[in-house]
Amino acid sequence: MSKKQTDRKTYKKVPIEDRIQMVERLYINFPRNQSALNAIGNCHSHAKLSKEPEGILILGDTGAGKTTVVKLYMRSHPRIVTEEATVVPVLYATVPVPATCKSLVTALLTAIGDPAAEKGSQVTQTLRLKRYIEACKVELLILDEFQHFQDRESLRVLKTISDWLKVLMDETGVPMVLAGLPYSHTVLDDENNEQLRRRFALRIELAPFGFKTSRERQDFRRFLNIIDEKLPLAEGSDLADPATAFCIYEATDGVVAHVMKLIRCATVIALESKREKLTMEILSLAYEQRLAANNPGKPNPFGDVALVA
C-alpha cells in the first residue's frame, strides 16, 4: 500500500463533522494561481526597495478565482495580535456600493479594526487610516470589487475616489492589489486616470479553464487531480479520469468556483451517506443540488442517477 493510500485511510478516524469543515475550508493552489501569487509577492517585496509603490490589477469573471488567490496570499501573511500591538501585513477590503471616498475609507478602517470606523469626516477618517496603516505596519493593501470605481448606470469612472486612492498610495508608500471583473481595466484606462494607470502597469487575467485543446484538457485534469488528493476521503475518486473530467467541465464550464461548489457538495453527500469516494451518482446529485438551477433546461452531465444508500 502506498503512503498516499495509507494517509487517506486515516481520514476514517476523523469525525464526519470535522471532515465536512475541512472540505468547506479547502482552497486549491494550482499553477495559474501560483503565477498570480508570485506576482503579488513580487509587488509586496519590491515596495520595500522602491520609493514609489507599484500595483497589480487582477481581472476575472465571477468565480474565476480572484478571491481564492487573495485568500491564499493572506493565509501566508496573517494578522498578528499581541498585548503590545496589532500587526496587519496585508489589509483587505471590498470596495462598497456606492463607491465614495467616505464609504471606502470607512470600509478600510473597519477592515483594519477601528472601533469607530464610521465616525468623523472623510478628511479625519483618512488621517486616522494613515495612522493605522503606519501603526499596524501594513505592507500591502488589497481592494476587491474594483469595478465599483465605475458608476453602474452611467459607466462614468469615479474620478474623485480614483484620485483619493492615488494620494493614499503615494502618502503611505503601500503597494496595492486591485481585483475586479474583466471590464475593471476601463477605470485605469480612462483618459483622466493616467497617474493611477501608471502605478498599475501589471495586469493579470484569471480565465476559466478550457477543454478544447489537449493542453487545456491536461491543465483541467491536473487541477482536478490536485483537488482529488486533498479531499478528506479515505479513497481516491479519480476525478481526473478523462470521462469524469469531461462531465465536470460540462457541469461547470471550467469556472473554478463552480467546480469547487460541485466537489464540496458531492463530498458532503458522500460523507453523510458513509461513502469514501465520489462517484458519478454522487456528482449527479451534487449537480442537481448546487448547479442545475443556474442551467435551466440543460441535461445533467452526469446522467439522471439516483443515489442508492
Coordinates of C-alpha atoms in Angstrom, one line a residue:
M1 CA 0.0 0.0 0.0
S2 CA 1.4 3.4 -1.0
K3 CA 2.0 6.2 1.5
K4 CA -0.8 8.3 -0.1
Q5 CA -3.2 5.4 0.3
T6 CA -2.1 5.0 4.0
D7 CA -2.6 8.7 4.6
R8 CA -6.1 8.5 3.2
K9 CA -7.1 5.7 5.5
T10 CA -6.5 7.9 8.5
Y11 CA -9.5 10.1 7.5
K12 CA -11.8 7.3 8.7
K13 CA -10.7 8.1 12.2
V14 CA -11.7 11.8 11.8
P15 CA -15.4 12.7 12.7
I16 CA -17.6 13.5 9.7
E17 CA -18.3 17.0 11.1
D18 CA -14.6 17.8 11.1
R19 CA -14.2 16.4 7.6
I20 CA -17.0 18.5 6.3
Q21 CA -15.4 21.6 7.8
M22 CA -12.1 20.6 6.1
V23 CA -13.7 20.4 2.7
E24 CA -15.6 23.7 3.2
R25 CA -12.3 25.4 4.0
L26 CA -10.5 23.8 1.1
Y27 CA -8.6 26.1 -1.3
I28 CA -6.6 24.7 -4.1
N29 CA -3.3 26.2 -5.2
F30 CA -2.6 25.3 -8.8
P31 CA -0.1 26.6 -11.4
R32 CA -2.3 29.5 -12.6
N33 CA -2.9 30.6 -9.0
Q34 CA 0.8 30.3 -8.3
S35 CA 1.6 32.8 -11.1
A36 CA -0.7 35.3 -9.6
L37 CA 0.6 34.6 -6.1
N38 CA 4.2 35.1 -7.3
A39 CA 3.2 38.4 -8.9
I40 CA 1.6 39.6 -5.7
G41 CA 4.6 38.5 -3.7
N42 CA 7.0 40.4 -6.0
C43 CA 4.8 43.5 -5.7
H44 CA 4.8 43.2 -1.9
S45 CA 8.6 42.7 -1.6
H46 CA 9.5 45.3 -4.3
A47 CA 7.8 48.0 -2.4
K48 CA 10.4 47.7 0.4
L49 CA 13.1 48.6 -2.0
S50 CA 11.3 51.2 -4.2
K51 CA 10.5 54.8 -3.4
E52 CA 7.3 54.7 -5.5
P53 CA 4.8 51.8 -4.7
E54 CA 3.5 49.8 -7.6
G55 CA 0.4 47.8 -8.0
I56 CA -1.3 44.9 -9.8
L57 CA -4.7 44.6 -11.4
I58 CA -6.2 41.1 -11.3
L59 CA -9.1 40.6 -13.7
G60 CA -11.6 37.8 -14.0
D61 CA -15.2 36.9 -14.2
T62 CA -17.2 36.0 -11.1
G63 CA -15.9 32.6 -9.9
A64 CA -12.6 32.8 -11.8
G65 CA -10.6 32.5 -8.6
K66 CA -9.6 36.1 -7.8
T67 CA -10.8 35.8 -4.2
T68 CA -9.1 32.4 -3.8
V69 CA -5.8 33.9 -4.8
V70 CA -6.2 36.7 -2.4
K71 CA -7.1 34.5 0.5
L72 CA -4.2 32.1 -0.2
Y73 CA -1.8 35.1 -0.1
M74 CA -3.4 36.4 3.1
R75 CA -3.0 33.0 4.7
S76 CA 0.7 33.3 4.4
H77 CA 0.7 36.8 5.9
P78 CA -1.8 36.6 8.8
R79 CA -2.8 39.4 11.2
I80 CA -0.7 39.2 14.4
V81 CA -2.3 40.3 17.6
T82 CA -0.2 40.8 20.8
E83 CA -0.7 42.7 24.0
E84 CA 1.5 45.4 22.7
A85 CA 0.2 45.9 19.2
T86 CA -1.8 44.5 16.2
V87 CA 0.3 43.9 13.0
V88 CA -1.6 43.7 9.8
P89 CA 0.9 42.8 7.0
V90 CA -1.9 42.6 4.4
L91 CA -5.0 44.7 4.6
Y92 CA -8.0 43.5 2.6
A93 CA -11.3 45.3 1.9
T94 CA -14.1 45.2 -0.6
V95 CA -15.0 48.4 -2.5
P96 CA -18.5 49.3 -1.4
V97 CA -21.5 50.3 -3.4
P98 CA -22.0 53.1 -4.0
A99 CA -18.3 53.8 -4.0
T100 CA -17.4 57.1 -2.5
C101 CA -14.2 58.3 -0.7
K102 CA -16.0 58.2 2.6
S103 CA -17.6 54.7 2.1
L104 CA -14.2 53.3 1.0
V105 CA -12.2 54.8 3.9
T106 CA -14.9 53.5 6.3
A107 CA -14.5 50.0 4.8
L108 CA -10.7 50.2 5.2
L109 CA -11.0 51.4 8.8
T110 CA -13.4 48.6 9.5
A111 CA -11.1 46.0 8.0
I112 CA -8.1 47.2 10.0
G113 CA -10.1 47.0 13.2
D114 CA -11.0 50.7 14.0
P115 CA -13.9 50.5 16.5
A116 CA -15.1 54.0 15.4
A117 CA -14.7 53.3 11.7
E118 CA -17.8 55.3 10.6
K119 CA -17.1 58.3 12.8
G120 CA -15.7 61.6 11.5
S121 CA -15.5 63.4 8.2
Q122 CA -13.7 61.9 5.2
V123 CA -10.7 64.1 6.0
T124 CA -10.4 63.0 9.6
Q125 CA -11.1 59.3 8.7
T126 CA -8.3 59.4 6.1
L127 CA -5.9 60.8 8.6
R128 CA -6.9 58.1 11.0
L129 CA -6.4 55.4 8.4
K130 CA -2.9 56.6 7.6
R131 CA -2.0 56.4 11.3
Y132 CA -3.4 52.9 11.5
I133 CA -1.5 51.8 8.4
E134 CA 1.7 53.0 10.0
A135 CA 0.9 51.7 13.5
C136 CA -0.2 48.3 12.2
K137 CA 2.8 48.0 9.8
V138 CA 0.6 47.4 6.7
E139 CA 2.8 46.4 3.8
L140 CA 0.2 45.6 1.2
L141 CA -3.4 46.7 0.5
I142 CA -5.8 44.6 -1.4
L143 CA -9.1 46.0 -2.8
D144 CA -11.7 43.6 -4.2
E145 CA -14.6 44.5 -6.5
F146 CA -12.6 47.3 -8.1
Q147 CA -15.2 47.7 -10.9
H148 CA -17.2 49.7 -8.4
F149 CA -14.9 52.6 -9.2
Q150 CA -17.1 52.9 -12.2
D151 CA -20.7 54.1 -11.9
R152 CA -23.1 51.2 -12.9
E153 CA -25.7 53.3 -14.7
S154 CA -23.6 55.9 -16.5
L155 CA -20.4 53.9 -16.8
R156 CA -18.6 57.0 -15.7
V157 CA -15.3 56.5 -14.0
L158 CA -15.5 57.9 -10.4
K159 CA -12.6 60.4 -10.7
T160 CA -12.7 61.6 -7.1
I161 CA -12.3 58.2 -5.5
S162 CA -9.6 57.4 -8.0
D163 CA -7.7 60.5 -7.0
W164 CA -8.2 59.7 -3.3
L165 CA -6.7 56.2 -3.8
K166 CA -3.7 57.6 -5.7
V167 CA -2.9 60.0 -2.9
L168 CA -3.3 57.3 -0.3
M169 CA -0.9 55.1 -2.2
D170 CA 1.7 58.0 -2.6
E171 CA 1.5 59.2 1.0
T172 CA 1.6 55.8 2.7
G173 CA 4.1 54.1 0.2
V174 CA 2.0 50.9 0.5
P175 CA 1.6 48.9 -2.8
M176 CA -1.9 47.8 -3.8
V177 CA -3.5 44.9 -5.5
L178 CA -6.8 45.6 -7.2
A179 CA -9.2 42.8 -8.1
G180 CA -12.3 43.1 -10.2
L181 CA -14.4 42.0 -13.2
P182 CA -12.8 42.0 -16.7
Y183 CA -14.0 45.5 -17.5
S184 CA -12.3 46.9 -14.5
H185 CA -9.4 47.9 -16.7
T186 CA -11.5 50.7 -18.1
V187 CA -11.2 52.5 -14.8
L188 CA -7.4 52.7 -15.2
D189 CA -7.6 53.3 -18.9
D190 CA -9.7 56.3 -18.5
E191 CA -8.0 59.4 -20.1
N192 CA -8.3 61.2 -16.8
N193 CA -6.6 58.4 -14.8
E194 CA -3.2 58.5 -16.2
Q195 CA -1.3 58.8 -12.9
L196 CA -3.2 55.9 -11.3
R197 CA -2.8 53.8 -14.5
R198 CA 0.9 54.3 -14.4
R199 CA 1.0 52.7 -11.0
F200 CA -0.8 49.5 -12.2
A201 CA 1.2 48.5 -15.3
L202 CA 1.0 44.8 -14.4
R203 CA -2.4 43.2 -15.2
I204 CA -3.2 39.5 -14.7
E205 CA -6.3 37.9 -16.1
L206 CA -7.8 34.7 -14.5
A207 CA -9.9 33.0 -17.0
P208 CA -12.0 29.8 -16.7
F209 CA -10.4 26.5 -17.7
G210 CA -10.8 25.5 -21.3
F211 CA -11.3 22.0 -22.7
K212 CA -10.9 22.3 -26.5
T213 CA -7.2 21.6 -26.9
S214 CA -5.0 18.9 -25.5
R215 CA -3.1 21.4 -23.3
E216 CA -6.3 22.8 -21.9
R217 CA -7.7 19.3 -21.1
Q218 CA -4.4 18.4 -19.4
D219 CA -4.5 21.6 -17.3
F220 CA -8.0 21.0 -16.2
R221 CA -7.4 17.3 -15.3
R222 CA -4.3 18.3 -13.4
F223 CA -6.4 20.7 -11.4
L224 CA -8.9 18.0 -10.7
N225 CA -6.2 15.7 -9.6
I226 CA -4.9 18.2 -7.0
I227 CA -8.5 18.5 -5.7
D228 CA -8.8 14.7 -5.5
E229 CA -5.6 14.4 -3.5
K230 CA -6.8 17.0 -0.9
L231 CA -10.3 15.7 -0.3
P232 CA -10.8 14.3 3.2
L233 CA -12.0 10.9 1.9
A234 CA -10.4 7.5 2.6
E235 CA -10.3 6.6 -1.1
G236 CA -9.3 8.4 -4.3
S237 CA -12.2 9.5 -6.6
D238 CA -10.2 9.5 -9.9
L239 CA -11.7 12.9 -10.8
A240 CA -9.0 13.4 -13.5
D241 CA -10.3 10.4 -15.4
P242 CA -10.9 11.7 -18.9
A243 CA -14.6 10.8 -18.9
T244 CA -15.2 12.2 -15.4
A245 CA -13.2 15.3 -16.2
F246 CA -15.3 15.9 -19.3
C247 CA -18.6 15.7 -17.3
I248 CA -17.2 18.0 -14.6
Y249 CA -16.2 20.5 -17.3
E250 CA -19.7 20.3 -18.9
A251 CA -21.3 20.9 -15.5
T252 CA -19.1 23.9 -14.6
D253 CA -17.8 25.4 -17.9
G254 CA -14.4 25.3 -16.3
V255 CA -15.3 28.1 -13.8
V256 CA -13.2 27.4 -10.6
A257 CA -15.9 28.5 -8.2
H258 CA -18.4 26.2 -9.8
V259 CA -16.0 23.3 -9.7
M260 CA -15.4 23.8 -6.1
K261 CA -19.1 24.2 -5.3
L262 CA -19.8 20.9 -7.1
I263 CA -17.0 19.0 -5.4
R264 CA -17.7 20.4 -1.9
C265 CA -21.4 19.4 -2.2
A266 CA -20.5 16.0 -3.6
T267 CA -18.0 15.4 -0.7
V268 CA -20.6 16.3 1.9
I269 CA -23.1 13.9 0.2
A270 CA -20.5 11.2 0.2
L271 CA -19.7 11.6 3.9
E272 CA -23.3 11.8 5.1
S273 CA -24.1 8.6 3.2
K274 CA -20.9 6.9 4.6
R275 CA -19.1 6.8 1.2
E276 CA -15.4 7.3 0.9
K277 CA -15.1 8.4 -2.7
L278 CA -17.0 10.5 -5.2
T279 CA -18.9 8.6 -7.9
M280 CA -20.9 9.7 -10.9
E281 CA -24.0 9.1 -8.9
I282 CA -22.9 11.4 -6.2
L283 CA -21.7 14.0 -8.6
S284 CA -25.0 13.8 -10.4
L285 CA -26.9 14.6 -7.2
A286 CA -24.5 17.4 -6.3
Y287 CA -25.1 19.0 -9.7
E288 CA -28.8 18.9 -9.1
Q289 CA -28.5 20.5 -5.7
R290 CA -25.9 23.2 -6.5
L291 CA -25.6 24.0 -10.2
A292 CA -28.8 22.8 -12.1
A293 CA -30.7 25.9 -11.2
N294 CA -28.1 28.1 -13.0
N295 CA -28.5 26.0 -16.2
P296 CA -32.3 25.6 -16.7
G297 CA -33.0 23.1 -19.5
K298 CA -29.5 21.7 -19.6
P299 CA -29.3 17.9 -19.1
N300 CA -27.4 16.7 -16.1
P301 CA -23.9 16.0 -17.5
F302 CA -23.5 13.1 -15.0
G303 CA -26.8 11.5 -16.0
D304 CA -30.1 11.4 -14.1
V305 CA -28.9 8.9 -11.5
A306 CA -30.4 8.4 -8.0
L307 CA -28.2 7.8 -5.1
V308 CA -28.7 4.4 -3.6
A309 CA -28.0 4.2 0.1

